[in-house]
Short mmCIF file of C-alpha atoms and ligand atoms in Angstrom, two decimals:
data_model
loop_
_atom_site.label_atom_id
_atom_site.label_comp_id
_atom_site.label_asym_id
_atom_site.label_seq_id
_atom_site.Cartn_x
_atom_site.Cartn_y
_atom_site.Cartn_z
CA UNK G 1 69.94 49.23 29.05
CA UNK G 2 68.44 52.51 27.79
CA UNK G 3 68.01 53.97 31.28
CA UNK G 4 71.77 54.42 31.73
CA UNK G 5 72.40 55.70 28.17
CA UNK G 6 74.23 59.09 28.13
CA UNK G 7 74.51 59.18 31.92
CA UNK G 8 77.85 60.48 33.18
CA UNK G 9 79.32 58.03 35.66
CA UNK G 10 82.47 58.04 37.82
CA UNK G 11 83.72 54.66 39.09
CA UNK G 12 86.63 54.49 41.55
CA UNK G 13 88.86 51.42 41.73
CA UNK G 14 88.01 50.59 38.12
CA UNK G 15 91.21 48.82 37.02
CA UNK G 16 90.21 45.47 38.47
CA UNK G 17 87.48 43.38 40.07
CA UNK G 18 84.10 44.90 40.85
CA UNK G 19 85.01 48.42 39.64
CA UNK G 20 86.17 47.14 36.25
CA UNK G 21 82.99 45.07 35.96
CA UNK G 22 80.80 48.06 36.76
CA UNK G 23 82.65 50.33 34.32
CA UNK G 24 82.36 47.74 31.55
CA UNK G 25 78.63 47.07 32.03
CA UNK G 26 77.76 50.77 32.24
CA UNK G 27 79.90 51.71 29.22
CA UNK G 28 78.51 48.85 27.14
CA UNK G 29 75.04 50.16 27.91
CA UNK G 30 75.77 53.65 26.61
CA UNK G 31 76.95 55.58 29.69
CA UNK G 32 79.93 57.96 29.60
CA UNK G 33 82.20 56.30 32.13
CA UNK G 34 85.13 57.89 33.98
CA UNK G 35 87.31 55.06 35.28
CA UNK G 36 89.61 56.00 38.16
CA UNK G 37 92.34 53.86 39.69
CA UNK G 38 95.68 54.11 41.47
CA UNK G 39 96.89 51.64 38.91
CA UNK G 40 97.12 53.85 35.86
CA UNK G 41 98.19 51.41 33.15
CA UNK G 42 95.35 48.87 33.38
CA UNK G 43 92.66 51.48 33.93
CA UNK G 44 93.70 53.36 30.80
CA UNK G 45 93.89 50.08 28.88
CA UNK G 46 90.36 49.11 29.92
CA UNK G 47 89.08 52.54 28.88
CA UNK G 48 90.90 52.29 25.53
CA UNK G 49 89.44 48.82 24.90
CA UNK G 50 85.95 50.08 25.67
CA UNK G 51 86.44 53.04 23.32
CA UNK G 52 87.69 50.71 20.58
CA UNK G 53 84.43 48.79 20.99
CA UNK G 54 82.44 52.00 20.46
CA UNK G 55 81.78 52.91 24.11
CA UNK G 56 82.46 56.23 25.81
CA UNK G 57 85.12 55.69 28.48
CA UNK G 58 87.94 57.77 29.99
CA UNK G 59 90.72 56.28 32.13
CA UNK G 60 92.43 58.23 34.95
CA UNK G 61 95.36 57.34 37.14
CA UNK G 62 94.31 58.90 40.44
CA UNK G 63 94.25 58.09 44.13
CA UNK G 64 90.66 58.26 45.35
CA UNK G 65 92.03 59.48 48.71
CA UNK G 66 93.41 62.60 47.11
CA UNK G 67 91.06 65.56 46.90
CA UNK G 68 93.26 67.24 44.27
CA UNK G 69 93.53 64.16 42.06
CA UNK G 70 89.78 63.52 42.20
CA UNK G 71 89.01 67.20 41.57
CA UNK G 72 90.78 66.87 38.19
CA UNK G 73 88.57 63.90 37.25
CA UNK G 74 85.41 65.76 38.26
CA UNK G 75 86.52 68.90 36.37
CA UNK G 76 87.17 66.81 33.27
CA UNK G 77 83.71 65.20 33.47
CA UNK G 78 82.02 68.58 33.97
CA UNK G 79 83.94 70.24 31.15
CA UNK G 80 83.07 67.42 28.72
CA UNK G 81 79.45 66.79 29.67
CA UNK G 82 78.35 69.54 32.11
CA UNK G 83 77.08 67.07 34.69
CA UNK G 84 77.73 63.95 36.75
CA UNK G 85 74.78 61.58 37.12
CA UNK G 86 76.28 58.70 39.05
CA UNK G 87 79.17 58.13 41.46
CA UNK G 88 80.22 54.59 42.35
CA UNK G 89 82.45 54.72 45.45
CA UNK G 90 84.12 51.35 45.01
CA UNK G 91 87.89 51.78 45.60
CA UNK G 92 88.98 49.73 48.58
CA UNK G 93 91.56 47.31 49.95
CA UNK G 94 91.30 44.44 52.40
CA UNK G 95 94.65 43.13 53.66
CA UNK G 96 94.33 40.88 56.71
CA UNK G 97 96.04 41.95 59.94
CA UNK G 98 95.48 40.56 63.44
CA UNK G 99 94.26 43.35 65.71
CA UNK G 100 96.92 42.66 68.36
CA UNK G 101 99.64 43.27 65.78
CA UNK G 102 97.95 46.17 64.02
CA UNK G 103 99.78 49.50 64.04
CA UNK G 104 98.12 52.89 64.20
CA UNK G 105 99.50 53.54 60.72
CA UNK G 106 97.84 50.42 59.30
CA UNK G 107 94.55 51.41 60.92
CA UNK G 108 94.77 54.96 59.54
CA UNK G 109 95.77 53.83 56.05
CA UNK G 110 92.73 51.56 55.89
CA UNK G 111 90.37 54.35 56.96
CA UNK G 112 91.98 56.69 54.43
CA UNK G 113 91.68 54.35 51.47
CA UNK G 114 88.24 52.91 52.21
CA UNK G 115 86.51 55.82 53.92
CA UNK G 116 88.21 59.16 53.30
CA UNK G 117 88.11 58.39 49.58
CA UNK G 118 84.31 58.23 49.90
CA UNK G 119 84.34 61.58 51.71
CA UNK G 120 86.43 63.34 49.05
CA UNK G 121 84.71 61.85 46.00
CA UNK G 122 81.25 62.51 47.37
CA UNK G 123 82.12 66.09 48.44
CA UNK G 124 83.40 66.85 44.95
CA UNK G 125 80.49 65.33 43.03
CA UNK G 126 77.51 66.16 45.24
CA UNK G 127 77.30 69.94 44.56
CA UNK G 128 76.83 69.20 40.85
CA UNK G 129 74.04 66.74 41.63
CA UNK G 130 72.32 69.07 44.10
CA UNK G 131 72.43 71.91 41.59
CA UNK G 132 70.68 69.77 38.95
CA UNK G 133 68.38 68.11 41.48
CA UNK G 134 69.41 64.69 40.11
CA UNK G 135 71.96 62.06 40.97
CA UNK G 136 72.65 58.64 42.38
CA UNK G 137 75.54 57.61 44.60
CA UNK G 138 76.32 53.94 45.20
CA UNK G 139 78.76 53.05 47.97
CA UNK G 140 80.42 49.64 48.17
CA UNK G 141 80.56 48.26 51.71
CA UNK G 142 80.92 44.54 52.57
CA UNK G 143 78.91 41.58 53.83
CA UNK G 144 81.58 41.26 56.52
CA UNK G 145 79.73 44.09 58.27
CA UNK G 146 77.10 41.45 59.09
CA UNK G 147 79.31 38.38 59.50
CA UNK G 148 82.46 39.76 61.09
CA UNK G 149 85.73 38.16 59.97
CA UNK G 150 88.89 37.77 61.96
CA UNK G 151 91.96 39.87 61.15
CA UNK G 152 89.85 42.50 59.41
CA UNK G 153 88.86 44.86 62.26
CA UNK G 154 90.26 47.90 60.45
CA UNK G 155 88.50 46.91 57.22
CA UNK G 156 85.13 46.08 58.73
CA UNK G 157 85.17 49.28 60.80
CA UNK G 158 85.63 51.25 57.58
CA UNK G 159 82.86 49.32 55.80
CA UNK G 160 80.46 49.76 58.73
CA UNK G 161 81.12 53.50 58.58
CA UNK G 162 80.16 53.49 54.90
CA UNK G 163 76.72 52.09 55.78
CA UNK G 164 76.24 54.79 58.42
CA UNK G 165 77.47 57.44 56.01
CA UNK G 166 75.02 56.21 53.35
CA UNK G 167 72.05 56.47 55.69
CA UNK G 168 72.95 59.88 57.11
CA UNK G 169 73.70 61.41 53.71
CA UNK G 170 70.53 59.96 52.19
CA UNK G 171 68.51 61.78 54.87
CA UNK G 172 70.41 64.99 54.14
CA UNK G 173 70.24 65.12 50.35
CA UNK G 174 66.88 63.47 49.67
CA UNK G 175 65.25 66.90 49.52
CA UNK G 176 67.56 67.68 46.58
CA UNK G 177 66.44 64.54 44.76
CA UNK G 178 69.84 62.89 45.15
CA UNK G 179 69.78 59.22 46.17
CA UNK G 180 72.48 57.45 48.17
CA UNK G 181 72.51 53.67 48.47
CA UNK G 182 74.93 50.99 49.47
CA UNK G 183 75.81 47.43 48.44
CA UNK G 184 77.31 44.78 50.71
CA UNK G 185 79.02 42.27 48.40
CA UNK G 186 79.63 38.73 49.61
CA UNK G 187 82.56 36.67 48.32
CA UNK G 188 83.04 38.04 44.81
CA UNK G 189 85.50 36.48 42.38
CA UNK G 190 88.04 39.30 41.93
CA UNK G 191 91.78 39.91 41.96
CA UNK G 192 91.44 41.37 45.48
CA UNK G 193 89.52 38.36 46.77
CA UNK G 194 92.15 35.99 45.37
CA UNK G 195 94.75 37.77 47.55
CA UNK G 196 92.53 37.36 50.63
CA UNK G 197 91.53 33.74 49.87
CA UNK G 198 94.26 32.29 47.62
CA UNK G 199 93.26 28.62 47.83
CA UNK G 200 90.41 27.26 45.71
CA UNK G 201 89.38 24.96 48.59
CA UNK G 202 88.87 27.95 50.89
CA UNK G 203 86.93 29.83 48.20
CA UNK G 204 84.71 26.76 47.62
CA UNK G 205 84.11 26.52 51.39
CA UNK G 206 82.96 30.16 51.43
CA UNK G 207 80.62 29.37 48.51
CA UNK G 208 79.05 26.52 50.51
CA UNK G 209 77.66 29.16 52.91
CA UNK G 210 75.67 30.68 50.03
CA UNK G 211 72.20 29.51 49.01
CA UNK G 212 73.20 29.78 45.34
CA UNK G 213 75.98 27.32 44.65
CA UNK G 214 77.99 29.34 42.19
CA UNK G 215 80.66 32.02 42.48
CA UNK G 216 79.32 35.56 42.48
CA UNK G 217 81.06 37.71 39.86
CA UNK G 218 81.79 41.39 39.27
CA UNK G 219 79.04 41.32 36.63
CA UNK G 220 76.52 40.23 39.30
CA UNK G 221 77.55 43.23 41.38
CA UNK G 222 77.55 45.56 38.39
CA UNK G 223 73.94 44.66 37.59
CA UNK G 224 72.81 45.72 41.06
CA UNK G 225 74.88 48.91 40.76
CA UNK G 226 73.09 49.57 37.49
CA UNK G 227 69.71 49.09 39.18
CA UNK G 228 70.65 51.52 41.98
CA UNK G 229 71.94 54.06 39.45
CA UNK G 230 68.81 54.31 37.31
CA UNK G 231 65.14 55.23 37.55
CA UNK G 232 64.39 51.57 38.29
CA UNK G 233 65.26 52.34 41.91
CA UNK G 234 63.92 55.91 41.96
CA UNK G 235 62.03 55.45 45.24
CA UNK G 236 65.01 53.93 47.08
CA UNK G 237 67.56 55.80 49.15
CA UNK G 238 69.57 55.08 52.28
CA UNK G 239 69.32 51.35 51.60
CA UNK G 240 71.87 48.57 51.89
CA UNK G 241 71.48 45.72 49.38
CA UNK G 242 73.22 42.47 50.10
CA UNK G 243 74.63 40.76 46.96
CA UNK G 244 76.11 37.53 48.25
CA UNK G 245 74.33 34.60 46.60
CA UNK G 246 71.95 34.30 49.53
CA UNK G 247 74.47 33.94 52.35
CA UNK G 248 73.25 36.47 54.92
CA UNK G 249 69.49 37.05 55.04
CA UNK G 250 68.03 39.97 56.92
N1 NAD R 301 85.69 40.87 46.19
C1 NAD R 301 85.00 40.70 47.28
O1 NAD R 301 84.77 39.56 47.68
C2 NAD R 301 84.46 41.87 48.05
C3 NAD R 301 83.58 41.61 49.11
C4 NAD R 301 83.06 42.68 49.83
C5 NAD R 301 83.42 43.98 49.51
N2 NAD R 301 84.27 44.22 48.49
C6 NAD R 301 84.61 45.61 48.21
O2 NAD R 301 84.48 45.87 46.84
C7 NAD R 301 85.41 46.86 46.44
C8 NAD R 301 86.22 46.34 45.25
O3 NAD R 301 86.86 45.13 45.65
P1 NAD R 301 87.52 44.13 44.60
O4 NAD R 301 87.41 42.78 45.17
O5 NAD R 301 87.03 44.41 43.24
O6 NAD R 301 89.06 44.58 44.74
P2 NAD R 301 90.28 44.50 43.68
O7 NAD R 301 91.50 44.54 44.51
O8 NAD R 301 90.08 43.37 42.75
O9 NAD R 301 90.13 45.88 42.90
C9 NAD R 301 90.19 47.09 43.60
C10 NAD R 301 90.75 48.18 42.72
O10 NAD R 301 90.77 49.39 43.51
C11 NAD R 301 91.99 50.07 43.26
N3 NAD R 301 92.30 50.97 44.37
C12 NAD R 301 92.72 50.62 45.61
N4 NAD R 301 92.93 51.73 46.35
C13 NAD R 301 92.67 52.79 45.55
C14 NAD R 301 92.71 54.19 45.73
N5 NAD R 301 93.11 54.72 46.88
N6 NAD R 301 92.36 54.99 44.70
C15 NAD R 301 91.98 54.46 43.51
N7 NAD R 301 91.92 53.13 43.29
C16 NAD R 301 92.26 52.30 44.30
C17 NAD R 301 93.02 48.96 43.07
O11 NAD R 301 94.17 49.43 42.37
C18 NAD R 301 92.20 47.93 42.29
O12 NAD R 301 92.32 48.13 40.88
C19 NAD R 301 86.26 47.18 47.66
O13 NAD R 301 85.77 48.34 48.28
C20 NAD R 301 86.05 45.96 48.55
O14 NAD R 301 86.20 46.25 49.91
C21 NAD R 301 84.81 43.19 47.75
#
């Protein structure tokens, strides 16, 4: 898609699942993609494969929770291209834990990975967008904000905060022509989801709740990320788009 061509894009959590799907779709459509993941080997391999196919992609082993690690990625993008057009705040984990057995450490770790990462990455990227009066930020929340799901209080609290953050920041930076939107994915076929729902029967049961009777894939999510990252959605900010095969309707 021409609208994303030559845009400079940072994707966190890009070694697997949704993040890898987003990075691939954007790179294949001509963006310069900075793939960031804790898992350094696969993220660099994905970037190398994309480069071998003629795309522009750079892989970084970095923890999205770490201001210093993310600052290096942002510096690299700025030194190569002088700008950052798009930030996809995707890195996240979702291990189940009953609330009664949850420790303070488990709670804090969840908020750090899923929420503080969004704080650091956005803080580092936003000044460059404000300065150029252009930019799009897409935050990945979860449909579980609407549905609730047992044993995920720490996770859903972090994902609810991302929706609030999206709305508040959109109000704040709209005057600088920077847009901030959010996606709530449903049950997406990824490595992470397979850990949460290992049995095919359970995954099929979740699919039965959808209107569309097929599994929703990282590519489905990536297409909506692409829409929210380009001029196609130029009049949208502060919004939450549900991509779940027609499960929750609101
Ligand atoms: N798959 C789903 O069904 C689903 C549903 C709703 C929301 N989500 C959200 O989508 C996002 C991606 O989920 P997924 O299913 O693709 O997961 P995944 O586990 O398949 O991939 C996540 C990637 O993020 C990386 N990561 C984790 N913590 C990181 C950190 N601190 N810094 C950098 N990278 C880190 C992991 O190494 C992994 O490569 C998450 O935020 C998740 O909460 C997923």
